[in-house]
């Protein structure tokens, strides 16, 4: 039988439903469908579960006077078909797993999708299945390869335990000498909260979700800009949030913890100019930052120079008196003195008294917490679908929301070295 995999998948899902102590109405319908589908697939080895799901969807659509769809001749991958079918089910029949949210503002459909006589920015016709979106950099504090990333399904306060024992060390002892005891010098914790961030609504026509090509376009469009909007907003607070009814950002925490600070002397020793620490950064400033960071932090795989792009390009132009550049590129990766560089757009520009123009440190000691972040498909519990509010207009509203917070995993203990060093411009 060609459909043995589909039968196996249906049996597994049926078993999982059967073992649940109680069912929702949606699960009752799904259970009945699976029983019928398994019987049909066993009697006809050419029928797939996807074919039966499509037929069921089209039958319900016809009953409600809605257009039907044809996946049979589609060249798209099965994963994409499943994703589109899930969204069509949400629009046509609703779902209990994603709550509906309502809003008083209705967007302009023509401005988003256009019509066949007056085309807008995005057109529900088949002309090309990729969208080229303008991009904007987000802070590397969202990169799990750079920081300690914590993903949770709830926003309860999350204590992160800390420990310092740098004051204690082993002692030379003779054979049979009495043992000594020493507790861990310091234990404490920092607490991560969860602050809510919501994207604006994106409003599209029901037809764009019902049509296969249109659904591809709308889904890809929503996933691309919703995640970018959310990350750009959160990044601003992860870097510079005040901590008052908002996340306490990296710079705010380092200032409060009295993290080691290097006051810039400027680039005059590099280029022989009259530049000072008010308006420039020199090689000596970066060397002084390295000097103040403990060698164990420097050896970490997550030790970076963090700066914004304007600061980076300024250093990119910096040369010594022999014309040699300060920034190196190793296999395309940018480095200074062998330490990688990461870009955080929300760190401040070079300027008088700017605090945190560059932050050198082991960023595994910065925890970013995400609650209800986008999943691998670009949507999940954080997506709200507004259908009833827009129903008489034939539109659907999509919105992404999630919660986030960040914390430096060091409590200011004077006996343990700080994992970060901050560069401050001279006043």
Coordinates of C-alpha atoms in Angstrom, one line a residue:
X1 CA 0.0 0.0 0.0
X2 CA 1.4 3.4 -1.0
X3 CA -0.3 5.2 1.9
X4 CA 1.0 3.1 4.8
X5 CA 2.9 6.1 6.2
X6 CA -0.4 8.1 6.2
X7 CA -2.2 5.2 7.9
X8 CA 0.5 5.0 10.5
X9 CA 0.4 8.7 11.2
X10 CA -3.4 8.7 11.5
X11 CA -3.3 5.8 13.9
X12 CA -0.7 7.6 16.1
X13 CA -2.8 10.7 16.2
X14 CA -6.0 8.7 16.9
X15 CA -4.2 6.9 19.8
X16 CA -3.1 10.2 21.3
X17 CA -6.6 11.6 21.1
X18 CA -8.1 8.4 22.6
X19 CA -5.8 8.6 25.6
X20 CA -6.9 12.2 26.5
X21 CA -9.3 12.3 29.4
X22 CA -11.6 14.8 27.8
X23 CA -12.1 16.3 24.3
X24 CA -13.0 19.6 22.9
X25 CA -15.6 19.9 20.1
X26 CA -12.8 20.3 17.6
X27 CA -11.1 17.1 18.9
X28 CA -14.4 15.2 18.7
X29 CA -14.7 16.2 15.0
X30 CA -11.0 15.2 14.4
X31 CA -11.5 11.8 16.1
X32 CA -14.5 11.0 14.0
X33 CA -12.6 12.1 10.8
X34 CA -9.6 9.9 11.7
X35 CA -11.8 6.8 12.2
X36 CA -13.4 7.3 8.8
X37 CA -10.1 8.3 7.1
X38 CA -8.3 5.2 8.3
X39 CA -11.1 2.9 7.0
X40 CA -11.0 4.6 3.6
X41 CA -7.2 4.4 3.3
X42 CA -7.1 0.7 4.2
X43 CA -9.7 0.0 1.5
X44 CA -7.9 2.1 -1.1
X45 CA -4.1 2.1 -1.0
X46 CA -3.9 5.1 -3.4
X47 CA -5.8 7.5 -1.1
X48 CA -3.6 9.7 1.2
X49 CA -4.6 11.4 4.4
X50 CA -3.9 14.8 2.8
X51 CA -6.4 14.0 0.0
X52 CA -9.1 13.1 2.6
X53 CA -8.3 16.3 4.7
X54 CA -8.6 18.4 1.5
X55 CA -11.9 16.8 0.6
X56 CA -13.3 17.4 4.1
X57 CA -12.2 21.0 4.1
X58 CA -13.7 21.6 0.6
X59 CA -17.0 20.0 1.7
X60 CA -17.3 22.3 4.7
X61 CA -16.3 25.3 2.6
X62 CA -19.0 24.5 0.0
X63 CA -21.6 24.2 2.8
X64 CA -20.7 27.7 3.9
X65 CA -20.6 29.1 0.4
X66 CA -16.8 29.6 0.5
X67 CA -14.4 28.9 -2.3
X68 CA -12.7 25.4 -2.4
X69 CA -9.0 24.7 -3.0
X70 CA -7.1 22.1 -5.0
X71 CA -3.9 20.9 -3.5
X72 CA -3.7 17.7 -5.6
X73 CA -1.8 19.4 -8.5
X74 CA 0.3 21.7 -6.3
X75 CA 4.1 21.6 -6.6
X76 CA 4.7 23.0 -3.2
X77 CA 6.2 20.8 -0.4
X78 CA 3.9 18.9 1.9
X79 CA 5.1 20.9 4.9
X80 CA 3.9 24.1 3.1
X81 CA 0.6 22.5 2.2
X82 CA 0.0 21.6 5.9
X83 CA 0.9 25.1 7.0
X84 CA -1.5 26.7 4.5
X85 CA -4.3 24.3 5.3
X86 CA -4.0 25.1 9.0
X87 CA -4.4 28.8 8.3
X88 CA -7.3 28.2 6.0
X89 CA -9.0 26.2 8.8
X90 CA -8.5 29.1 11.2
X91 CA -10.0 31.6 8.8
X92 CA -13.0 29.4 7.7
X93 CA -13.9 27.5 10.8
X94 CA -12.0 29.1 13.7
X95 CA -9.8 27.2 16.2
X96 CA -9.7 26.7 19.9
X97 CA -5.9 26.7 20.1
X98 CA -5.4 30.3 19.0
X99 CA -7.5 32.9 20.7
X100 CA -9.4 35.6 18.8
X101 CA -8.6 39.2 19.6
X102 CA -10.6 42.2 18.4
X103 CA -9.6 45.7 17.5
X104 CA -11.5 48.8 16.5
X105 CA -9.2 49.8 13.7
X106 CA -9.7 48.4 10.2
X107 CA -6.7 48.6 7.7
X108 CA -6.8 49.5 4.1
X109 CA -7.1 46.3 2.0
X110 CA -6.3 48.1 -1.3
X111 CA -3.1 49.5 0.2
X112 CA -2.0 46.1 1.3
X113 CA -3.2 43.8 -1.5
X114 CA -4.6 45.9 -4.3
X115 CA -7.2 44.8 -6.9
X116 CA -7.0 43.6 -10.4
X117 CA -7.6 47.1 -11.7
X118 CA -5.7 49.1 -9.1
X119 CA -2.7 47.1 -7.9
X120 CA -1.3 47.7 -4.4
X121 CA 2.1 46.8 -3.0
X122 CA 1.2 43.1 -2.9
X123 CA -1.2 41.5 -5.4
X124 CA -3.2 38.3 -4.9
X125 CA -2.2 37.0 -8.3
X126 CA 0.4 34.4 -9.4
X127 CA 3.4 36.3 -10.6
X128 CA 6.3 35.2 -8.4
X129 CA 6.3 33.2 -5.2
X130 CA 9.0 35.1 -3.3
X131 CA 8.8 38.5 -1.5
X132 CA 11.8 40.8 -1.3
X133 CA 11.5 42.6 2.0
X134 CA 13.5 45.6 3.1
X135 CA 15.7 44.5 6.0
X136 CA 16.9 46.1 9.2
X137 CA 19.5 44.7 11.6
X138 CA 18.4 43.5 15.1
X139 CA 20.6 43.3 18.2
X140 CA 22.7 40.2 18.7
X141 CA 21.1 39.8 22.1
X142 CA 18.5 37.7 20.3
X143 CA 21.2 35.3 19.0
X144 CA 21.4 32.0 21.0
X145 CA 25.0 31.6 19.8
X146 CA 25.9 34.9 21.5
X147 CA 23.9 35.0 24.8
X148 CA 22.2 32.6 27.1
X149 CA 18.8 32.2 25.5
X150 CA 15.9 31.0 27.8
X151 CA 12.5 30.2 26.2
X152 CA 9.5 29.6 28.4
X153 CA 5.8 29.0 27.8
X154 CA 4.7 31.1 30.8
X155 CA 5.8 34.5 32.1
X156 CA 6.1 33.7 35.8
X157 CA 9.1 35.4 37.5
X158 CA 12.1 33.3 36.8
X159 CA 15.0 33.3 39.3
X160 CA 18.4 32.6 37.9
X161 CA 20.9 31.3 40.6
X162 CA 24.3 33.0 40.8
X163 CA 27.4 31.9 42.7
X164 CA 30.8 33.4 43.5
X165 CA 33.7 31.5 45.1
X166 CA 36.7 33.3 43.8
X167 CA 37.9 34.1 47.3
X168 CA 38.5 30.4 48.2
X169 CA 41.3 28.3 46.8
X170 CA 43.0 25.0 47.5
X171 CA 45.8 25.0 50.0
X172 CA 49.0 23.0 50.2
X173 CA 48.7 20.4 52.9
X174 CA 51.0 17.6 54.1
X175 CA 50.0 14.0 54.3
X176 CA 47.5 13.2 57.0
X177 CA 47.0 16.9 57.7
X178 CA 43.6 17.8 59.2
X179 CA 40.9 18.9 56.8
X180 CA 39.4 22.4 56.7
X181 CA 35.9 23.4 55.7
X182 CA 34.9 26.4 53.6
X183 CA 31.4 27.2 52.3
X184 CA 30.7 28.8 49.0
X185 CA 31.5 32.5 49.5
X186 CA 28.4 34.0 47.9
X187 CA 25.1 32.7 46.5
X188 CA 22.4 34.9 45.1
X189 CA 20.1 35.2 42.1
X190 CA 18.7 37.6 39.5
X191 CA 15.0 37.4 38.5
X192 CA 13.8 37.6 34.9
X193 CA 10.3 38.9 34.3
X194 CA 8.2 39.0 31.1
X195 CA 7.3 42.3 29.5
X196 CA 4.6 42.3 26.8
X197 CA 5.3 43.5 23.2
X198 CA 2.7 43.5 20.5
X199 CA 3.0 44.1 16.8
X200 CA 0.4 46.2 14.9
X201 CA -2.4 44.4 13.2
X202 CA -2.0 43.2 9.6
X203 CA -5.3 43.1 7.8
X204 CA -5.9 41.0 4.7
X205 CA -8.8 39.6 2.7
X206 CA -10.3 36.2 3.5
X207 CA -9.9 35.4 -0.2
X208 CA -6.1 35.8 0.1
X209 CA -6.1 33.0 2.7
X210 CA -8.4 30.7 0.8
X211 CA -6.4 30.8 -2.4
X212 CA -3.2 28.6 -2.3
X213 CA -0.9 31.0 -4.0
X214 CA -2.4 33.9 -2.1
X215 CA -2.0 32.1 1.2
X216 CA 1.7 31.4 0.5
X217 CA 2.2 35.1 -0.1
X218 CA 0.2 36.3 2.9
X219 CA 1.9 33.8 5.3
X220 CA 5.4 34.5 4.2
X221 CA 4.7 38.2 4.3
X222 CA 3.3 38.1 7.8
X223 CA 6.0 35.9 9.2
X224 CA 8.8 38.1 7.8
X225 CA 7.7 41.5 9.0
X226 CA 6.0 40.4 12.3
X227 CA 9.1 38.8 13.7
X228 CA 11.2 41.8 12.6
X229 CA 8.9 44.4 14.1
X230 CA 8.8 42.5 17.4
X231 CA 12.6 42.0 17.6
X232 CA 13.4 45.6 16.7
X233 CA 11.1 46.8 19.5
X234 CA 12.3 44.4 22.1
X235 CA 16.0 45.0 21.3
X236 CA 15.7 48.6 22.1
X237 CA 14.8 47.7 25.7
X238 CA 17.2 44.8 26.1
X239 CA 20.0 47.2 25.5
X240 CA 18.8 50.4 27.1
X241 CA 15.6 49.8 29.0
X242 CA 15.3 51.7 32.3
X243 CA 13.8 48.8 34.3
X244 CA 10.8 51.0 35.3
X245 CA 7.7 49.2 33.8
X246 CA 10.0 47.9 31.1
X247 CA 13.0 45.6 30.9
X248 CA 16.2 46.7 32.6
X249 CA 18.6 46.9 29.7
X250 CA 22.3 45.8 29.5
X251 CA 23.7 49.3 29.8
X252 CA 21.3 50.2 32.7
X253 CA 22.3 47.1 34.6
X254 CA 26.1 47.5 34.0
X255 CA 25.9 51.1 35.2
X256 CA 24.0 50.1 38.4
X257 CA 26.4 47.3 39.1
X258 CA 29.4 49.6 38.7
X259 CA 30.9 47.5 35.9
X260 CA 34.5 48.3 35.0
X261 CA 34.7 51.4 32.7
X262 CA 37.4 52.6 30.3
X263 CA 37.2 56.3 29.5
X264 CA 38.2 56.7 25.8
X265 CA 41.4 58.7 25.1
X266 CA 40.8 58.8 21.3
X267 CA 42.6 57.9 18.1
X268 CA 45.3 60.6 18.1
X269 CA 48.0 58.0 18.8
X270 CA 46.9 56.0 15.8
X271 CA 46.4 58.7 13.2
X272 CA 48.3 61.7 14.6
X273 CA 45.2 63.7 14.4
X274 CA 43.7 66.1 17.0
X275 CA 40.8 63.6 17.7
X276 CA 40.1 63.0 21.4
X277 CA 38.1 60.6 23.5
X278 CA 35.1 62.9 22.9
X279 CA 34.8 62.1 19.2
X280 CA 36.9 59.0 18.5
X281 CA 38.1 55.6 19.7
X282 CA 41.7 54.4 19.5
X283 CA 43.7 51.2 19.7
X284 CA 44.8 52.0 23.2
X285 CA 41.2 52.3 24.3
X286 CA 40.4 48.8 23.1
X287 CA 43.6 47.4 24.6
X288 CA 42.7 48.9 28.0
X289 CA 39.3 47.2 27.8
X290 CA 40.9 43.8 27.2
X291 CA 43.3 44.5 30.1
X292 CA 40.4 44.9 32.5
X293 CA 38.5 41.7 31.5
X294 CA 39.5 38.5 33.3
X295 CA 41.3 36.0 31.0
X296 CA 38.7 33.3 31.6
X297 CA 36.0 35.6 30.1
X298 CA 38.3 36.4 27.2
X299 CA 38.7 32.7 26.5
X300 CA 34.9 32.2 26.2
X301 CA 33.4 31.3 22.9
X302 CA 30.8 34.0 23.6
X303 CA 33.3 36.8 24.3
X304 CA 32.7 39.7 21.9
X305 CA 33.1 43.4 21.2
X306 CA 29.5 44.7 21.0
X307 CA 29.0 48.0 19.1
X308 CA 26.6 49.6 16.6
X309 CA 27.3 49.8 12.9
X310 CA 28.4 53.4 13.0
X311 CA 31.0 52.7 15.6
X312 CA 32.2 49.6 13.6
X313 CA 32.6 51.6 10.4
X314 CA 34.6 54.2 12.3
X315 CA 37.0 51.5 13.6
X316 CA 37.0 50.0 10.1
X317 CA 38.6 53.2 8.8
X318 CA 41.1 53.4 11.7
X319 CA 44.7 52.8 10.8
X320 CA 48.0 53.0 12.6
X321 CA 50.9 55.2 11.4
X322 CA 52.0 52.6 9.0
X323 CA 48.6 52.4 7.3
X324 CA 47.6 49.1 8.8
X325 CA 43.9 48.6 9.7
X326 CA 42.7 47.8 13.2
X327 CA 39.8 45.5 12.2
X328 CA 40.8 42.0 10.8
X329 CA 38.6 39.6 8.8
X330 CA 39.2 35.9 9.4
X331 CA 37.1 33.7 7.1
X332 CA 34.8 36.7 6.6
X333 CA 34.3 37.2 10.4
X334 CA 35.2 40.6 11.7
X335 CA 37.6 40.8 14.6
X336 CA 39.8 43.1 16.7
X337 CA 42.8 41.6 18.4
X338 CA 41.3 38.2 17.6
X339 CA 38.1 39.0 19.5
X340 CA 34.9 38.8 17.3
X341 CA 32.7 41.8 16.8
X342 CA 28.9 41.7 17.1
X343 CA 26.5 44.5 16.0
X344 CA 23.8 45.9 18.3
X345 CA 22.0 48.8 16.6
X346 CA 20.7 50.1 19.9
X347 CA 24.2 50.7 21.5
X348 CA 25.0 54.4 21.4
X349 CA 27.1 56.2 18.7
X350 CA 30.5 57.8 19.4
X351 CA 29.9 61.1 21.1
X352 CA 30.6 63.2 24.2
X353 CA 30.1 61.2 27.4
X354 CA 28.4 58.3 25.6
X355 CA 28.2 55.3 28.0
X356 CA 28.5 51.9 26.4
X357 CA 29.7 52.9 22.9
X358 CA 31.5 49.5 23.0
X359 CA 30.8 46.7 25.5
X360 CA 33.4 44.0 25.7
X361 CA 32.4 40.9 27.6
X362 CA 31.4 37.2 27.9
X363 CA 27.8 37.5 26.7
X364 CA 26.9 34.0 28.1
X365 CA 26.5 36.1 31.2
X366 CA 23.6 37.9 29.7
X367 CA 20.3 36.0 29.7
X368 CA 17.5 36.8 27.2
X369 CA 14.2 35.4 28.1
X370 CA 11.5 34.9 25.4
X371 CA 7.9 34.0 26.3
X372 CA 5.7 32.8 23.4
X373 CA 8.3 33.6 20.7
X374 CA 7.7 32.7 17.1
X375 CA 8.0 29.0 16.4
X376 CA 9.7 27.3 13.4
X377 CA 6.7 28.1 11.2
X378 CA 6.7 31.8 12.2
X379 CA 3.5 31.6 14.3
X380 CA 2.2 30.0 17.4
X381 CA 0.5 30.8 20.6
X382 CA 1.6 34.4 20.1
X383 CA -0.5 34.9 17.0
X384 CA -3.9 36.4 17.4
X385 CA -6.5 36.0 14.7
X386 CA -9.3 38.6 14.5
X387 CA -12.1 37.3 12.2
X388 CA -15.4 38.3 13.7
X389 CA -14.6 42.0 14.0
X390 CA -13.7 42.1 10.3
X391 CA -16.2 39.5 9.0
X392 CA -18.7 41.8 7.3
X393 CA -15.8 43.4 5.4
X394 CA -14.4 40.0 4.3
X395 CA -11.1 40.6 6.1
X396 CA -8.9 38.9 8.7
X397 CA -6.5 40.6 11.2
X398 CA -3.3 39.0 12.3
X399 CA -1.1 40.2 15.2
X400 CA 1.9 38.8 16.9
X401 CA 2.6 39.3 20.6
X402 CA 5.2 37.9 22.9
X403 CA 6.9 38.7 26.2
X404 CA 10.6 39.3 26.8
X405 CA 13.2 40.3 29.4
X406 CA 16.9 40.3 29.9
X407 CA 19.4 40.2 32.8
X408 CA 23.1 40.4 33.4
X409 CA 24.1 37.2 35.3
X410 CA 26.4 39.0 37.8
X411 CA 25.3 40.7 40.9
X412 CA 28.1 43.2 41.4
X413 CA 30.1 41.1 43.9
X414 CA 33.4 43.0 44.3
X415 CA 35.4 39.9 45.0
X416 CA 34.5 38.2 41.6
X417 CA 35.5 39.8 38.3
X418 CA 32.8 41.4 36.2
X419 CA 32.1 39.6 32.9
X420 CA 31.8 43.0 31.1
X421 CA 33.9 46.1 30.5
X422 CA 32.2 49.3 29.2
X423 CA 33.8 52.0 27.1
X424 CA 32.7 55.5 27.8
X425 CA 33.5 58.6 25.7
X426 CA 35.2 61.5 27.4
X427 CA 33.0 64.4 28.3

